[in-house]
Short mmCIF file of C-alpha atoms and ligand atoms in Angstrom, two decimals:
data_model
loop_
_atom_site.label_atom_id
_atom_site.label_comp_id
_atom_site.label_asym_id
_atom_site.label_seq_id
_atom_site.Cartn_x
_atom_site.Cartn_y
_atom_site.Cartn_z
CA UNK E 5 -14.73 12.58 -14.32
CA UNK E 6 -18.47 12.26 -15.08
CA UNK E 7 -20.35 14.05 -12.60
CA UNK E 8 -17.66 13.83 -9.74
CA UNK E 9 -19.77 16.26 -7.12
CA UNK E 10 -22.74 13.24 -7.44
CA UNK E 11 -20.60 10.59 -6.84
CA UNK E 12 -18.79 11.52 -3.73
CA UNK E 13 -21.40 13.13 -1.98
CA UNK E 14 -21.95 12.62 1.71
CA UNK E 15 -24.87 9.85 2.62
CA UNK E 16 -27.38 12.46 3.86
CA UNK E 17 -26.71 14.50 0.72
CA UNK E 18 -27.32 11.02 -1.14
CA UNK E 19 -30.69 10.66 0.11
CA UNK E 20 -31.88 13.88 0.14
CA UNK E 21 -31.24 14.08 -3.28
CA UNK E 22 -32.73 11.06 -4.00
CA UNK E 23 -36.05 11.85 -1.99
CA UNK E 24 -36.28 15.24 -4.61
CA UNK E 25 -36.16 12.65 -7.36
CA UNK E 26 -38.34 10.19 -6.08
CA UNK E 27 -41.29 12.73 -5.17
CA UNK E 28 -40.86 14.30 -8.58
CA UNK E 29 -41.47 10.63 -10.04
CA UNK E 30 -44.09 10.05 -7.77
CA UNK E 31 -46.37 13.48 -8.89
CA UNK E 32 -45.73 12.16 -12.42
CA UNK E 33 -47.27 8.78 -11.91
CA UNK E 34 -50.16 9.17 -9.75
CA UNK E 35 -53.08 9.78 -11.84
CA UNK E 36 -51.16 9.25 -15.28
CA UNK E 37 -49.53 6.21 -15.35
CA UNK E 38 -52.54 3.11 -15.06
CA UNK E 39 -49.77 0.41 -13.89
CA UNK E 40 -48.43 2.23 -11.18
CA UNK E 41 -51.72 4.48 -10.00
CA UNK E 42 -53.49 1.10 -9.47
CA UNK E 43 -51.04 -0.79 -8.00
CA UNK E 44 -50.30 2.07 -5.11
CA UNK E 45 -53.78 2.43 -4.78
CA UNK E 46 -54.11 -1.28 -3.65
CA UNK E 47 -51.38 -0.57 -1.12
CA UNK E 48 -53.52 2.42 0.12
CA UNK E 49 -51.41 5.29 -1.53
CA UNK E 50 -54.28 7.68 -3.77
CA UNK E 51 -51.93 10.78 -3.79
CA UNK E 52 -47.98 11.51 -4.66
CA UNK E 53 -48.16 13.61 -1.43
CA UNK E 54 -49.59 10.33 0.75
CA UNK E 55 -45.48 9.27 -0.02
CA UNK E 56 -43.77 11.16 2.56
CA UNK E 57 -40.71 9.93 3.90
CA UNK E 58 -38.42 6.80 3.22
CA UNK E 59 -40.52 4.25 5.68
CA UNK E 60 -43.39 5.24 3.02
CA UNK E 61 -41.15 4.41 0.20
CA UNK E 62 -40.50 1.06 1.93
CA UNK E 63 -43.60 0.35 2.17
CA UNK E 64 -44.73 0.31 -1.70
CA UNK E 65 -45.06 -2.95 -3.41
CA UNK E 66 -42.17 -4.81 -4.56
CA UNK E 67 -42.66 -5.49 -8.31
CA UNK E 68 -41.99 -8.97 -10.77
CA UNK E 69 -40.53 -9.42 -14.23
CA UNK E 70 -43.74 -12.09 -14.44
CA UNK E 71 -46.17 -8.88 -13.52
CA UNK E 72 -44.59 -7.03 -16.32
CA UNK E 73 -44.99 -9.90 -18.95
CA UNK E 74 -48.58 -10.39 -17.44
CA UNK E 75 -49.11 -6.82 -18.09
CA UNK E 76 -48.21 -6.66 -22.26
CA UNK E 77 -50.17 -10.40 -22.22
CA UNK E 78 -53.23 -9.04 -21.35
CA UNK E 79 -53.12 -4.91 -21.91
CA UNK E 80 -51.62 -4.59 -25.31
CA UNK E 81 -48.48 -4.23 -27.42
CA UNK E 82 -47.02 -2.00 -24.41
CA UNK E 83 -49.29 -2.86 -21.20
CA UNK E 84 -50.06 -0.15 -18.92
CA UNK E 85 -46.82 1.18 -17.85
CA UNK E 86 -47.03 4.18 -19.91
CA UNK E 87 -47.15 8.06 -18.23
CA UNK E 88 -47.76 9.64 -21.24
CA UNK E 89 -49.71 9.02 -24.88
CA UNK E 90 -47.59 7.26 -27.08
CA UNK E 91 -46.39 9.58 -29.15
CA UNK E 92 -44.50 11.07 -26.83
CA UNK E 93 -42.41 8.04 -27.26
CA UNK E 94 -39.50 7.58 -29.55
CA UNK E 95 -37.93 4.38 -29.61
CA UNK E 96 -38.55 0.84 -28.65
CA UNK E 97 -36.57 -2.20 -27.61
CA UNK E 98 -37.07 -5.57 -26.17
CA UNK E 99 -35.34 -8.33 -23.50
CA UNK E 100 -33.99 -10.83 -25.43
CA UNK E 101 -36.48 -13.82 -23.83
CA UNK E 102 -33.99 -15.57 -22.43
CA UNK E 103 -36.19 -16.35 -19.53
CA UNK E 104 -39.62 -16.04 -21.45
CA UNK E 105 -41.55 -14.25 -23.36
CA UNK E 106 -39.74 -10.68 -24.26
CA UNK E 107 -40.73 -7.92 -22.09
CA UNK E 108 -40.97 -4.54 -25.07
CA UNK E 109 -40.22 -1.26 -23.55
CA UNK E 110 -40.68 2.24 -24.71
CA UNK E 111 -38.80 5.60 -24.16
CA UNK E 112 -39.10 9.02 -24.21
CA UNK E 113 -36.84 11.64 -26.00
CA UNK E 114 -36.06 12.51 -22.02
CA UNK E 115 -35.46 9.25 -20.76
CA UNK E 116 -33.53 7.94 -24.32
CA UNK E 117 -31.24 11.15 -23.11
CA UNK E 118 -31.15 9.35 -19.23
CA UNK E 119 -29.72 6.35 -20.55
CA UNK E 120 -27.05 7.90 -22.34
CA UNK E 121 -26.51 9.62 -19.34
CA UNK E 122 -26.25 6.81 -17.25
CA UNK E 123 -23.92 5.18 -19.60
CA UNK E 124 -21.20 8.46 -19.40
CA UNK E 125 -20.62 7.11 -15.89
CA UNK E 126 -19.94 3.64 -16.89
CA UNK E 127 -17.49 4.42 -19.61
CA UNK E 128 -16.32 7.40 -17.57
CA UNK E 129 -16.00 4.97 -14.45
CA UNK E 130 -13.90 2.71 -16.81
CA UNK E 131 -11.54 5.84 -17.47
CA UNK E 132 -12.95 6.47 -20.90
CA UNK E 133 -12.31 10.48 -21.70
CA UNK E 134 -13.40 12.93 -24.47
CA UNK E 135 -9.94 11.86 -26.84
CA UNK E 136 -11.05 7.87 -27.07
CA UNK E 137 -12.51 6.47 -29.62
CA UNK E 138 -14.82 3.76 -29.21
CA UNK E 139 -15.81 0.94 -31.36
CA UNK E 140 -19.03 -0.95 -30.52
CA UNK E 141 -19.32 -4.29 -32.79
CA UNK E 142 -23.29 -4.86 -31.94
CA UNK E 143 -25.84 -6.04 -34.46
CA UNK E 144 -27.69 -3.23 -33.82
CA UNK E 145 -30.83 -4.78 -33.29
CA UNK E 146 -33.97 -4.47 -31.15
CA UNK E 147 -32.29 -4.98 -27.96
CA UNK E 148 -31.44 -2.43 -26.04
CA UNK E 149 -27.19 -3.44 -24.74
CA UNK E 150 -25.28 -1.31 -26.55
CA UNK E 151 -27.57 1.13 -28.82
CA UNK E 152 -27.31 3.27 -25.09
CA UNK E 153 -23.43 2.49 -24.39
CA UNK E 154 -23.00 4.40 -28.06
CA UNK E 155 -25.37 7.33 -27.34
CA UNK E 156 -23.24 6.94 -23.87
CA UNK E 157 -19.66 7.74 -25.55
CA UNK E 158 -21.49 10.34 -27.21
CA UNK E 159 -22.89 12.12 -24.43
CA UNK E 160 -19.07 11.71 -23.24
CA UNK E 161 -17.55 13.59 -26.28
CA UNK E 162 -15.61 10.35 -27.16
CA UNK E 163 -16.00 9.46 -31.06
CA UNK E 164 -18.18 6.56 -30.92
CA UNK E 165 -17.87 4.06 -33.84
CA UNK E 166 -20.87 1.81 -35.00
CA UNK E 167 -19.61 -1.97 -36.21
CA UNK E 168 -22.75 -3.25 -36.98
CA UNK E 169 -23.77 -5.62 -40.21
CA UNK E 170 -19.90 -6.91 -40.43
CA UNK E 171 -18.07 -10.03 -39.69
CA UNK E 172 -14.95 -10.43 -37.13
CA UNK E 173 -12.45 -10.30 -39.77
CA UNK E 174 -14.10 -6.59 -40.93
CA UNK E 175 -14.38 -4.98 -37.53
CA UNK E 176 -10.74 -6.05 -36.52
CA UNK E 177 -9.75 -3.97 -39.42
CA UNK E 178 -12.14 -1.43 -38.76
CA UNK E 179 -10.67 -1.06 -35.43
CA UNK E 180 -7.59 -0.92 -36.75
CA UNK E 181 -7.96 1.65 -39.18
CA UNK E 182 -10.36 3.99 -37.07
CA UNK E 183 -7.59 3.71 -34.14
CA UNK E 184 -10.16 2.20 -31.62
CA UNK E 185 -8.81 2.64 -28.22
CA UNK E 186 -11.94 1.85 -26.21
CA UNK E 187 -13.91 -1.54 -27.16
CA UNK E 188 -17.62 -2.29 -25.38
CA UNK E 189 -19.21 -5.81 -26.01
CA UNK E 190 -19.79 -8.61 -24.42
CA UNK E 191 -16.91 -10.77 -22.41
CA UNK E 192 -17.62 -13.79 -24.92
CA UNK E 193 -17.63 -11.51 -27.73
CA UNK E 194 -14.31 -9.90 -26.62
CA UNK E 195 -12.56 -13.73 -26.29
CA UNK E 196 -14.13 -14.35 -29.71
CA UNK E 197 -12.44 -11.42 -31.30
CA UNK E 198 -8.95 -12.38 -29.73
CA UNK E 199 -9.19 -15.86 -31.63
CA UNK E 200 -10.04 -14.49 -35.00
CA UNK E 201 -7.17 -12.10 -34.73
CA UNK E 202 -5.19 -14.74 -33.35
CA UNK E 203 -6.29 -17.14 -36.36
CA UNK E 204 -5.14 -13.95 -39.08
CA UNK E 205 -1.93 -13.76 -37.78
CA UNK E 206 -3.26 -9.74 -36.16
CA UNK E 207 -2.09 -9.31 -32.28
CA UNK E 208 -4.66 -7.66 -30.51
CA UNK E 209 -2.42 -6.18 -27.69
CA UNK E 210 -0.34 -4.38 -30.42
CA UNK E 211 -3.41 -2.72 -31.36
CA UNK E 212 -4.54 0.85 -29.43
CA UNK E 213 -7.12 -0.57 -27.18
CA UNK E 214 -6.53 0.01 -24.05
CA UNK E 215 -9.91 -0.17 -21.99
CA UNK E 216 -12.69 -2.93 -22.88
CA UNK E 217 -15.82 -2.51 -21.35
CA UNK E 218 -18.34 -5.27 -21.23
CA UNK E 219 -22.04 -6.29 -20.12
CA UNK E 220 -24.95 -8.71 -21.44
CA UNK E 221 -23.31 -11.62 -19.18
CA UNK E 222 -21.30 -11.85 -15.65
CA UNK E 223 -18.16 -12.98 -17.33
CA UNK E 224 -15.82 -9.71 -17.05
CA UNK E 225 -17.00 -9.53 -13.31
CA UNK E 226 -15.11 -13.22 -13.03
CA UNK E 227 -11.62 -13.00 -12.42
CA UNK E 228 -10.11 -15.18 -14.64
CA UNK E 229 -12.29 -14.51 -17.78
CA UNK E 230 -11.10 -10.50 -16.69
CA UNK E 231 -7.20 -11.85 -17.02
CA UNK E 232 -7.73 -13.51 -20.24
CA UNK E 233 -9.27 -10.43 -21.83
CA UNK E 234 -6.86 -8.10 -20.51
CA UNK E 235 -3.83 -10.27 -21.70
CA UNK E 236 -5.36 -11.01 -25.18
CA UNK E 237 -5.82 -7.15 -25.56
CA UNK E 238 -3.21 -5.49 -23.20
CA UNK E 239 -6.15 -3.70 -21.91
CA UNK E 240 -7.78 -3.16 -18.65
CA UNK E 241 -11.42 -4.80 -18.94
CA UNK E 242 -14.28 -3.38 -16.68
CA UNK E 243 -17.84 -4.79 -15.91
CA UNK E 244 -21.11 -2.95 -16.00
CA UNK E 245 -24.86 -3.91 -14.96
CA UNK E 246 -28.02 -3.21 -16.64
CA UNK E 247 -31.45 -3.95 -17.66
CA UNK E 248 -33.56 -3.53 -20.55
CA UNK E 249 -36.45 -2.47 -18.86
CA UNK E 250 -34.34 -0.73 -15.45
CA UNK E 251 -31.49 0.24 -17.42
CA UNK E 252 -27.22 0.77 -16.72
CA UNK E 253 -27.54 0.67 -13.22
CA UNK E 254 -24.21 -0.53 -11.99
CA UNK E 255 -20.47 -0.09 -13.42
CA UNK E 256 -16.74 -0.14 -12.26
CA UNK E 257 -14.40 2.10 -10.98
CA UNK E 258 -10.21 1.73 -11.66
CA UNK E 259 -9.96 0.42 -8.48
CA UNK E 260 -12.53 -2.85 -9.38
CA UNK E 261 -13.85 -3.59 -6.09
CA UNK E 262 -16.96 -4.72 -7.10
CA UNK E 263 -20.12 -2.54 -9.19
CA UNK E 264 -21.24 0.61 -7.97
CA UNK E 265 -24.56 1.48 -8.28
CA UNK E 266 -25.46 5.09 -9.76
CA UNK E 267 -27.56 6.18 -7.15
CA UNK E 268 -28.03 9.68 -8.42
CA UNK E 269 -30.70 7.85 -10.60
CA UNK E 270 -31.50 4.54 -8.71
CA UNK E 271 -32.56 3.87 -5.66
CA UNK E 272 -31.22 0.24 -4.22
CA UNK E 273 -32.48 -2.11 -2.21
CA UNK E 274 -31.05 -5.34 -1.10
CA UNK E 275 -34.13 -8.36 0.07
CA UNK E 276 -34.13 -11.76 1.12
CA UNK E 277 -35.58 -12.90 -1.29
CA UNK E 278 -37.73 -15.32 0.42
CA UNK E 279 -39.12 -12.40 3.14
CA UNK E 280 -38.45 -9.61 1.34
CA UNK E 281 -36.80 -7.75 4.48
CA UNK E 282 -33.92 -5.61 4.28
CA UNK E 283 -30.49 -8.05 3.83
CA UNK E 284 -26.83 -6.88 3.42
CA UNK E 285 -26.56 -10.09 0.67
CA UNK E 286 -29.84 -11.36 -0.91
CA UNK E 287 -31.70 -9.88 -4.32
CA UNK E 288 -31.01 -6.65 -5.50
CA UNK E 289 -34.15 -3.99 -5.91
CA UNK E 290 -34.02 -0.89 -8.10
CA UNK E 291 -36.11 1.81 -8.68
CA UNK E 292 -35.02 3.83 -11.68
CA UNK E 293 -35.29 7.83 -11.21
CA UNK E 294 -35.05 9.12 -14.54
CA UNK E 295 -37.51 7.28 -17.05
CA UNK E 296 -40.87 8.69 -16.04
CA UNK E 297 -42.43 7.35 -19.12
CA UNK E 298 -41.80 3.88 -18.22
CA UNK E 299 -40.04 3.40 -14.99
CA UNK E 300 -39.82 0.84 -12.21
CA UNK E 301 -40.22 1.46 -8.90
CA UNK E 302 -38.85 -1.36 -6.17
CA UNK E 303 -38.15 -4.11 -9.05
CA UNK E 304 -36.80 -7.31 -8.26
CA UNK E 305 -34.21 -7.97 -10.29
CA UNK E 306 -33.53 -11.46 -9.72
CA UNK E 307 -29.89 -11.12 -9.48
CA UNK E 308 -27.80 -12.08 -6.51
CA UNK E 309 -25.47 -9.32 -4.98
CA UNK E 310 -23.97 -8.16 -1.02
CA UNK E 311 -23.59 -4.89 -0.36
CA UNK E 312 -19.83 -3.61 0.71
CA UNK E 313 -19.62 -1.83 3.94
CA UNK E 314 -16.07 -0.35 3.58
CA UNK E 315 -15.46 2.60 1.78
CA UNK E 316 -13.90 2.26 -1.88
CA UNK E 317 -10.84 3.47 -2.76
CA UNK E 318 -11.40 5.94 -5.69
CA UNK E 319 -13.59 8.08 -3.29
CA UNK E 320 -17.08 7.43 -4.72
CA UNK E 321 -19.83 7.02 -1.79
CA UNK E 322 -22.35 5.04 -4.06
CA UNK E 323 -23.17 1.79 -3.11
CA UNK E 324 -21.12 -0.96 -3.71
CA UNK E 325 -21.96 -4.63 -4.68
CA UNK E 326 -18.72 -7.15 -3.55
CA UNK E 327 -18.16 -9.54 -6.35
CA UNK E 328 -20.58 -7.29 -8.83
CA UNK E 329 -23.65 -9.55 -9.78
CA UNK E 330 -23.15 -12.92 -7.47
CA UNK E 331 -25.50 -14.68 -10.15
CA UNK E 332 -29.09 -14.62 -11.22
CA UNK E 333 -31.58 -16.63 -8.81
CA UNK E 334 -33.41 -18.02 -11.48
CA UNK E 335 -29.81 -19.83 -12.61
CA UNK E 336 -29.27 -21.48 -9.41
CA UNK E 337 -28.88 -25.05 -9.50
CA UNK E 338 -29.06 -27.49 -6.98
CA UNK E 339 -26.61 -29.93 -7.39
CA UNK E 340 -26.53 -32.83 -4.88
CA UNK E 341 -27.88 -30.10 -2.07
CA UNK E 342 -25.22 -27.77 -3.20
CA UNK E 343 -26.34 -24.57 -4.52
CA UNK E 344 -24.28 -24.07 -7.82
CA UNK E 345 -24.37 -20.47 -9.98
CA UNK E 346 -23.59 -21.12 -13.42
CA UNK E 347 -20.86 -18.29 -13.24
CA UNK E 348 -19.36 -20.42 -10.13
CA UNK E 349 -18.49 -22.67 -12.74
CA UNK E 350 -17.48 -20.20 -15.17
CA UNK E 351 -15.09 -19.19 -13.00
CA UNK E 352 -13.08 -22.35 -12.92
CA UNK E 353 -13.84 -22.97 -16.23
CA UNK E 354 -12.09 -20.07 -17.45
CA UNK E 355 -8.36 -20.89 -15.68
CA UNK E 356 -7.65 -23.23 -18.30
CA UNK E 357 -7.12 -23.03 -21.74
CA UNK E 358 -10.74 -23.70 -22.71
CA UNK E 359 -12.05 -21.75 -26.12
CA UNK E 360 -15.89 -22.29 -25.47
CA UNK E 361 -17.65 -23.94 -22.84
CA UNK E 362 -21.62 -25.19 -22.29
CA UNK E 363 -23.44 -26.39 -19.24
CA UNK E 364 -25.97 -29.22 -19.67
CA UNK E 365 -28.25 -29.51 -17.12
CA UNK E 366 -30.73 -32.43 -16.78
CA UNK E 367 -33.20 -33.71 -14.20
CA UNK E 368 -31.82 -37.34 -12.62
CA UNK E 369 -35.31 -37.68 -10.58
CA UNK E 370 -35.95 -34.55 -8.69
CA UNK E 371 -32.20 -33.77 -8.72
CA UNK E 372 -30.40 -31.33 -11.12
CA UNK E 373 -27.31 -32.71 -12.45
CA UNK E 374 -24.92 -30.76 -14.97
CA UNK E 375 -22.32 -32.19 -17.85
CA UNK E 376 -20.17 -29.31 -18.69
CA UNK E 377 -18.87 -29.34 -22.37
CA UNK E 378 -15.12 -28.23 -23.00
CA UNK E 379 -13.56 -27.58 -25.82
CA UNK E 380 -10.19 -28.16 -24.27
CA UNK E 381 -6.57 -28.71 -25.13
CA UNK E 382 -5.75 -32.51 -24.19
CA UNK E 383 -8.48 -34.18 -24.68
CA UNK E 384 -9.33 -36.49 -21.65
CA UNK E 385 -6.83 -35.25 -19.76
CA UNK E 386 -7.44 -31.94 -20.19
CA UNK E 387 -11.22 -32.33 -19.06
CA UNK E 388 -10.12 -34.34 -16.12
CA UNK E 389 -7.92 -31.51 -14.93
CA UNK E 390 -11.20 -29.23 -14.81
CA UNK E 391 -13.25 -31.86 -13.05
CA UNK E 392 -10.34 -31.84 -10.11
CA UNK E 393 -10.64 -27.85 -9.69
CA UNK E 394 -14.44 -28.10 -9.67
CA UNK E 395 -14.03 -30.70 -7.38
CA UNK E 396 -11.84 -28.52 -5.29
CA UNK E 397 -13.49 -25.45 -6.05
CA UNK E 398 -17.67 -26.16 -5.76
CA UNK E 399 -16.90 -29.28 -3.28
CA UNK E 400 -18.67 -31.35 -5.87
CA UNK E 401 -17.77 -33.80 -8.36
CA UNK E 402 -19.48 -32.74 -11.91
CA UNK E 403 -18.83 -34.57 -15.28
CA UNK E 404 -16.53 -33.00 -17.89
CA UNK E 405 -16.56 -34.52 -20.88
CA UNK E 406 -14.08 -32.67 -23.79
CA UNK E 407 -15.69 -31.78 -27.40
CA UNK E 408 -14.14 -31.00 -30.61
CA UNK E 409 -12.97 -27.57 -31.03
CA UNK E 410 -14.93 -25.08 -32.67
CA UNK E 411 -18.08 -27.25 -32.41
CA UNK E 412 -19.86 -25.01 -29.31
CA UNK E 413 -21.96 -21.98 -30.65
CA UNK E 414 -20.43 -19.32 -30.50
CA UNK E 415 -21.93 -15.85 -29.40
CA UNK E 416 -22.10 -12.59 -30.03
CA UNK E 417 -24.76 -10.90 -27.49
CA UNK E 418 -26.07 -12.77 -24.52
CA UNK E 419 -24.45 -15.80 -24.03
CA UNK E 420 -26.46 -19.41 -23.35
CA UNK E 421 -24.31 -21.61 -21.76
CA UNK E 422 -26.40 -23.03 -19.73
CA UNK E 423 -28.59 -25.85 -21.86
CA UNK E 424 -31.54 -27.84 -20.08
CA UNK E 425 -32.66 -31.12 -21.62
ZN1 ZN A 5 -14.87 2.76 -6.54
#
């Protein structure tokens, strides 16, 4: 186990610790760090020692993803969230602009080591030990996903295997050949893989993989996508949460009750989003503890989540999130006065033998409405069986309408499902 003694400490233990890390990052800011020394001072803190207890803490601005993009807009290349001169830095990355402009973020030869460290407790959450061997197929690009899940397996001892620059058909027999037991990519990715194999006569369950691990989209968090992955690849698959510019914040244990959160080295919050108290199911806040170059302190994430109050059964105290990430509040459509999350529909999506799957949204007036795209066995009939169970399901009648198969994109990293004309 990966750091056992921080994960089942006792909840005044928790804090305490936390507090030690949280006044360490606050003497490195104050002073250094232009972003974060003038917003405190705005809220009236001048000094790291005018922070000096939790109701302080909770006190301290809430920070945007749109104050960040402001930030690079109009301060340069990197903005202002920078604690030291920039050639302490070592490597850059960037958000893949899904929802705007991307957001670039530098780290440190210290905080590069945090995020592999944070990544040993995903992997080692997911069971992954020093004897695995684990093959990431990543493009190895300027975002950030899996570049710190390899530097993760690492920092593990497992043997971590790069499948970069190759095609399906060359990492299956990659994996193959290198005995991969452990494979990390997205869920779409992992579905993809199953059909090329499928398509070369290869079964995937005979092969040695016997964990997946997954992140860049919701999907392994949704149950059925989770079945179809772990029957494709007689594996068990496990979720994981993170952030480009927060980073791997949240991953499963074997008993998959949800994400925990690491909070040896973040600090979370759950909001309403619309009064920013304290809520046991709203928006999830996170301060990260270990990237003092760059870190965030009391970010809104944007994502939906409710915290568990029962203990979980593999004996970890950290905070639990029911359901992992409910969906992100920016992806909420309102369909007919019914709130919809794109992974709602996922969900249902996923129980039938669909091979790709897009959401069209459109305005009809002021009202969203959504055609969802199927590539589908059956035809009509097919689609018309998924209309009943999101009927049943959502309590709302959407329109299927079946495509062609193989004429969806098809994706590697983050997913885009969700299309708005
Ligand atoms: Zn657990």
């Amino acid at each position: 186990m990966f750091e056992r003694a921080l994960e089942t400490l006792d909840a005044a233990a928790l804090r305490a610790h936390q507090w030690s890390r949280v006044q360490a990052l606050a003497r490195a800011l104050v002073g250094a760090n232009p972003f974060w020394t003038a917003k405190w001072r705005e809220a009236g803190l001048r000094a790291a020692g005018d922070l000096s207890g939790w109701d302080d803490f909770a006190r301290l601005p809430l920070t945007s993803k749109g104050e960040l993009v402001e930030d690079q807009t109009t301060n340069g290349l990197f903005g202002t969230n920078l604690t030291y001169p920039l050639e302490r830095y070592v490597r850059v990355h960037q958000t893949s602009g899904t929802t705007g402009a991307p957001l670039r973020w530098l780290d440190t030869q210290e905080s590069w080591d945090w995020w592999a460290r944070c990544w040993g407790f995903v992997l080692a959450g997911a069971g992954v030990r020093r004897d695995d061997r684990a093959f990431f197929p990543f493009s190895f690009g300027l975002f950030v996903g899996f570049w710190a899940g390899f530097e993760g397996a690492r920092a593990l001892g497992a043997l971590a295997i790069p499948g970069g620059g190759q095609d399906s058909p060359t990492r299956l027999a990659a994996m193959e050949t290198l005995g991969a037991t452990v494979l990390v990519c997205t869920p779409s990715y992992a579905l993809h893989l199953l059909q090329v194999a499928r398509e070369r006569g290869v079964d995937p369950a005979a092969l040695p993989v016997r964990i997946t691990v997954h992140a860049g989209e919701p999907g392994a968090g949704i149950p059925s996508v989770r079945a179809r992955i772990e029957a494709g690849w007689g594996a068990r698959a496990f979720d994981h949460a993170g952030m480009t510019e927060m980073g791997a914040y949240g991953y499963e244990c074997e008993a998959q009750a949800g994400l925990h959160v690491n909070e040896s080295e973040f600090v979370a919050e759950v909001i309403d989003p619309a009064t920013g108290a304290a809520a046991e199911e709203g928006e999830l806040v996170l301060t990260n503890l270990g990237r003092l170059g760059s870190p965030l302190i009391r970010y809104r994430t944007g994502d939906r989540v409710r915290r568990a109050s029962a203990p979980c059964a593999c004996g970890r105290t950290f905070a639990r999130l029911e359901g992992g990430i409910l969906g992100r509040l920016d992806d909420m459509l309102i369909v007919r006065g019914v709130n919809v999350f794109p992974t709602a529909i996922e969900a249902v999506v996923r129980r039938f033998p669909v091979e790709e799957f897009q959401i069209e949204v459109f305005r009809d007036g002021e009202l969203d409405e959504v055609r969802v795209h199927v590539e589908v066995d059956g035809g009509d009939d097919g689609a018309r069986r998924v209309q009943e169970a999101l009927r049943a399901t959502l309590g709302i009648r959407l329109e299927v309408a079946p495509v062609a198969p193989g004429s969806l994109p098809r994706f590697e990293l983050k997913a885009r499902r969700v299309v708005r004309r």
